[in-house]
PDB file of C-alpha atoms in Angstrom:
ATOM      1  CA  MET A   1    -109.977  -5.292-196.554  1.00  0.00           C
ATOM      2  CA  ASN A   2    -111.213  -3.635-199.750  1.00  0.00           C
ATOM      3  CA  TYR A   3    -108.405  -2.390-201.939  1.00  0.00           C
ATOM      4  CA  ASP A   4    -110.530  -0.819-204.695  1.00  0.00           C
ATOM      5  CA  ASP A   5    -109.548   2.775-203.858  1.00  0.00           C
ATOM      6  CA  LEU A   6    -105.886   1.853-203.815  1.00  0.00           C
ATOM      7  CA  VAL A   7    -106.142   0.176-207.164  1.00  0.00           C
ATOM      8  CA  LYS A   8    -108.047   3.186-208.605  1.00  0.00           C
ATOM      9  CA  THR A   9    -105.190   5.454-207.471  1.00  0.00           C
ATOM     10  CA  ALA A  10    -102.651   3.106-208.985  1.00  0.00           C
ATOM     11  CA  VAL A  11    -104.504   3.251-212.275  1.00  0.00           C
ATOM     12  CA  GLU A  12    -104.486   7.061-212.209  1.00  0.00           C
ATOM     13  CA  MET A  13    -100.812   7.078-211.639  1.00  0.00           C
ATOM     14  CA  THR A  14    -100.242   5.176-214.960  1.00  0.00           C
ATOM     15  CA  LYS A  15    -101.313   8.450-216.618  1.00  0.00           C
ATOM     16  CA  LYS A  16     -98.235  10.111-215.219  1.00  0.00           C
ATOM     17  CA  SER A  17     -95.703   7.529-216.422  1.00  0.00           C
ATOM     18  CA  TYR A  18     -92.810   8.723-218.554  1.00  0.00           C
ATOM     19  CA  VAL A  19     -92.247   5.753-220.927  1.00  0.00           C
ATOM     20  CA  PRO A  20     -90.969   6.923-224.273  1.00  0.00           C
ATOM     21  CA  TYR A  21     -88.859   3.690-224.725  1.00  0.00           C
ATOM     22  CA  SER A  22     -90.921   0.782-223.463  1.00  0.00           C
ATOM     23  CA  HIS A  23     -94.421   2.319-223.924  1.00  0.00           C
ATOM     24  CA  PHE A  24     -95.409   0.269-220.885  1.00  0.00           C
ATOM     25  CA  HIS A  25     -97.158   2.328-218.175  1.00  0.00           C
ATOM     26  CA  VAL A  26     -97.041   1.229-214.496  1.00  0.00           C
ATOM     27  CA  GLY A  27     -98.721   2.962-211.496  1.00  0.00           C
ATOM     28  CA  ALA A  28     -98.463   2.219-207.869  1.00  0.00           C
ATOM     29  CA  ALA A  29    -100.260   3.322-204.732  1.00  0.00           C
ATOM     30  CA  LEU A  30     -98.523   2.552-201.351  1.00  0.00           C
ATOM     31  CA  LEU A  31    -100.586   2.660-198.079  1.00  0.00           C
ATOM     32  CA  ASP A  32     -98.691   3.489-194.972  1.00  0.00           C
ATOM     33  CA  LYS A  33     -99.773   2.468-191.489  1.00  0.00           C
ATOM     34  CA  ASN A  34    -101.292   5.886-190.823  1.00  0.00           C
ATOM     35  CA  GLY A  35    -103.621   5.625-193.805  1.00  0.00           C
ATOM     36  CA  LYS A  36    -101.773   7.936-196.132  1.00  0.00           C
ATOM     37  CA  VAL A  37    -101.328   6.806-199.736  1.00  0.00           C
ATOM     38  CA  TRP A  38     -97.943   7.423-201.503  1.00  0.00           C
ATOM     39  CA  THR A  39     -98.044   7.320-205.265  1.00  0.00           C
ATOM     40  CA  GLY A  40     -95.560   6.360-207.942  1.00  0.00           C
ATOM     41  CA  CYS A  41     -95.261   5.839-211.711  1.00  0.00           C
ATOM     42  CA  ASN A  42     -92.448   4.428-213.797  1.00  0.00           C
ATOM     43  CA  ILE A  43     -89.986   6.946-215.183  1.00  0.00           C
ATOM     44  CA  GLU A  44     -87.619   5.835-217.962  1.00  0.00           C
ATOM     45  CA  ASN A  45     -84.331   7.115-219.113  1.00  0.00           C
ATOM     46  CA  ALA A  46     -82.518   6.549-222.454  1.00  0.00           C
ATOM     47  CA  ALA A  47     -79.685   4.899-220.497  1.00  0.00           C
ATOM     48  CA  TYR A  48     -82.198   2.423-218.967  1.00  0.00           C
ATOM     49  CA  GLY A  49     -80.104   2.051-215.726  1.00  0.00           C
ATOM     50  CA  PRO A  50     -81.339   5.363-214.243  1.00  0.00           C
ATOM     51  CA  SER A  51     -84.964   4.345-214.900  1.00  0.00           C
ATOM     52  CA  ASN A  52     -87.155   3.897-211.884  1.00  0.00           C
ATOM     53  CA  CYS A  53     -90.210   1.638-211.381  1.00  0.00           C
ATOM     54  CA  ALA A  54     -93.488   2.870-210.026  1.00  0.00           C
ATOM     55  CA  GLU A  55     -93.205   0.828-206.900  1.00  0.00           C
ATOM     56  CA  ARG A  56     -89.847   2.203-205.956  1.00  0.00           C
ATOM     57  CA  THR A  57     -90.904   5.717-206.796  1.00  0.00           C
ATOM     58  CA  ALA A  58     -93.717   5.387-204.197  1.00  0.00           C
ATOM     59  CA  VAL A  59     -91.479   3.831-201.551  1.00  0.00           C
ATOM     60  CA  PHE A  60     -88.664   6.398-202.099  1.00  0.00           C
ATOM     61  CA  LYS A  61     -91.187   9.322-201.816  1.00  0.00           C
ATOM     62  CA  ALA A  62     -92.481   7.970-198.506  1.00  0.00           C
ATOM     63  CA  VAL A  63     -89.094   7.024-197.082  1.00  0.00           C
ATOM     64  CA  SER A  64     -87.696  10.463-198.068  1.00  0.00           C
ATOM     65  CA  GLU A  65     -90.442  12.047-195.916  1.00  0.00           C
ATOM     66  CA  GLY A  66     -89.587   9.833-192.933  1.00  0.00           C
ATOM     67  CA  VAL A  67     -92.294   7.202-193.425  1.00  0.00           C
ATOM     68  CA  ARG A  68     -91.180   3.584-193.027  1.00  0.00           C
ATOM     69  CA  ASP A  69     -94.168   1.600-191.859  1.00  0.00           C
ATOM     70  CA  PHE A  70     -96.421   0.265-194.635  1.00  0.00           C
ATOM     71  CA  GLU A  71     -99.466  -1.960-195.030  1.00  0.00           C
ATOM     72  CA  ALA A  72    -100.041  -2.577-198.718  1.00  0.00           C
ATOM     73  CA  ILE A  73     -99.260  -1.476-202.279  1.00  0.00           C
ATOM     74  CA  ALA A  74    -101.418  -1.693-205.370  1.00  0.00           C
ATOM     75  CA  VAL A  75     -99.647  -2.171-208.667  1.00  0.00           C
ATOM     76  CA  VAL A  76    -101.154  -1.981-212.142  1.00  0.00           C
ATOM     77  CA  GLY A  77     -99.657  -1.611-215.566  1.00  0.00           C
ATOM     78  CA  GLY A  78    -100.009  -2.258-219.330  1.00  0.00           C
ATOM     79  CA  PRO A  79     -98.861  -1.367-222.780  1.00  0.00           C
ATOM     80  CA  GLU A  80     -99.598   2.009-224.258  1.00  0.00           C
ATOM     81  CA  GLY A  81    -102.777   2.228-226.277  1.00  0.00           C
ATOM     82  CA  SER A  82    -103.447   4.414-229.305  1.00  0.00           C
ATOM     83  CA  ASP A  83    -104.494   7.210-227.071  1.00  0.00           C
ATOM     84  CA  GLY A  84    -101.126   7.215-225.211  1.00  0.00           C
ATOM     85  CA  GLN A  85    -102.614   5.719-221.997  1.00  0.00           C
ATOM     86  CA  ALA A  86    -102.082   2.302-220.454  1.00  0.00           C
ATOM     87  CA  VAL A  87    -104.223  -0.576-221.611  1.00  0.00           C
ATOM     88  CA  ILE A  88    -104.509  -2.622-218.418  1.00  0.00           C
ATOM     89  CA  GLU A  89    -105.368  -6.126-219.487  1.00  0.00           C
ATOM     90  CA  ASP A  90    -103.285  -8.479-217.296  1.00  0.00           C
ATOM     91  CA  PHE A  91    -101.704  -8.466-213.853  1.00  0.00           C
ATOM     92  CA  CYS A  92     -98.474  -6.598-213.510  1.00  0.00           C
ATOM     93  CA  PRO A  93     -96.308  -7.959-210.575  1.00  0.00           C
ATOM     94  CA  PRO A  94     -93.316  -6.033-209.213  1.00  0.00           C
ATOM     95  CA  CYS A  95     -89.974  -6.826-210.634  1.00  0.00           C
ATOM     96  CA  GLY A  96     -87.279  -8.455-208.655  1.00  0.00           C
ATOM     97  CA  VAL A  97     -85.578  -5.207-207.739  1.00  0.00           C
ATOM     98  CA  CYS A  98     -88.891  -3.680-206.535  1.00  0.00           C
ATOM     99  CA  ARG A  99     -89.552  -6.816-204.411  1.00  0.00           C
ATOM    100  CA  GLN A 100     -86.117  -6.439-202.836  1.00  0.00           C
ATOM    101  CA  VAL A 101     -86.766  -2.737-202.032  1.00  0.00           C
ATOM    102  CA  LEU A 102     -90.073  -3.611-200.501  1.00  0.00           C
ATOM    103  CA  SER A 103     -88.449  -6.175-198.342  1.00  0.00           C
ATOM    104  CA  GLU A 104     -86.068  -3.456-197.023  1.00  0.00           C
ATOM    105  CA  PHE A 105     -89.033  -1.424-195.676  1.00  0.00           C
ATOM    106  CA  CYS A 106     -91.986  -3.847-195.307  1.00  0.00           C
ATOM    107  CA  THR A 107     -92.762  -6.844-193.119  1.00  0.00           C
ATOM    108  CA  ARG A 108     -93.195 -10.265-194.560  1.00  0.00           C
ATOM    109  CA  ASP A 109     -96.988 -10.011-194.251  1.00  0.00           C
ATOM    110  CA  PHE A 110     -97.057  -6.708-196.264  1.00  0.00           C
ATOM    111  CA  LYS A 111     -99.795  -6.975-198.979  1.00  0.00           C
ATOM    112  CA  ILE A 112     -99.210  -6.573-202.688  1.00  0.00           C
ATOM    113  CA  ILE A 113    -102.398  -6.093-204.685  1.00  0.00           C
ATOM    114  CA  LEU A 114    -102.377  -6.685-208.440  1.00  0.00           C
ATOM    115  CA  ALA A 115    -105.363  -5.857-210.577  1.00  0.00           C
ATOM    116  CA  ASN A 116    -106.299  -6.435-214.231  1.00  0.00           C
ATOM    117  CA  GLY A 117    -108.607  -4.758-216.642  1.00  0.00           C
ATOM    118  CA  LYS A 118    -111.485  -7.100-215.763  1.00  0.00           C
ATOM    119  CA  GLY A 119    -111.698  -5.734-212.169  1.00  0.00           C
ATOM    120  CA  GLU A 120    -110.128  -8.906-210.730  1.00  0.00           C
ATOM    121  CA  GLN A 121    -107.573  -8.535-207.958  1.00  0.00           C
ATOM    122  CA  LYS A 122    -104.885 -10.858-206.615  1.00  0.00           C
ATOM    123  CA  VAL A 123    -103.444 -10.247-203.231  1.00  0.00           C
ATOM    124  CA  PHE A 124    -100.126 -11.590-202.171  1.00  0.00           C
ATOM    125  CA  THR A 125     -97.879 -11.182-199.093  1.00  0.00           C
ATOM    126  CA  LEU A 126     -94.286 -10.078-199.710  1.00  0.00           C
ATOM    127  CA  ALA A 127     -93.212 -13.415-198.317  1.00  0.00           C
ATOM    128  CA  GLU A 128     -95.126 -15.199-201.154  1.00  0.00           C
ATOM    129  CA  LEU A 129     -93.594 -13.030-203.802  1.00  0.00           C
ATOM    130  CA  LEU A 130     -89.992 -12.976-202.342  1.00  0.00           C
ATOM    131  CA  PRO A 131     -89.301 -15.957-200.171  1.00  0.00           C
ATOM    132  CA  GLU A 132     -86.008 -16.086-198.462  1.00  0.00           C
ATOM    133  CA  SER A 133     -85.194 -12.479-199.092  1.00  0.00           C
ATOM    134  CA  PHE A 134     -82.356 -10.385-197.809  1.00  0.00           C
ATOM    135  CA  SER A 135     -84.044  -8.204-195.177  1.00  0.00           C
ATOM    136  CA  LEU A 136     -83.791  -6.447-191.915  1.00  0.00           C
ATOM    137  CA  LYS A 137     -87.420  -7.251-191.082  1.00  0.00           C
TER     138      LYS A 137
END
């Protein structure tokens, strides 16, 4: 499957990040089983604990609308450049908390697409990024 459009959507979402503390922008695009894309960006808070990652933002948006069957998610991110936008150079994998949230709602063969600034992509299954997870699925 070609994930280019999903990656482009994730890149666009980095522009909506609220990151006044880390200055690290992350965007995510979550594809559900019906072909709809749910988007997310990271949203920080001065207390850090209430901050939310891009992946969880996308998942929570979908779940709050009753969607719980997903195929794939594209995740991109990078530090803030002089123009205030993300400079996507390297791959940006989901953190451990996001991996656990994905395992709550996604099957072990769910695809996680990472992209860098060179146009390269890496595709992992959830099982590869979170083996032996706590999960209902």
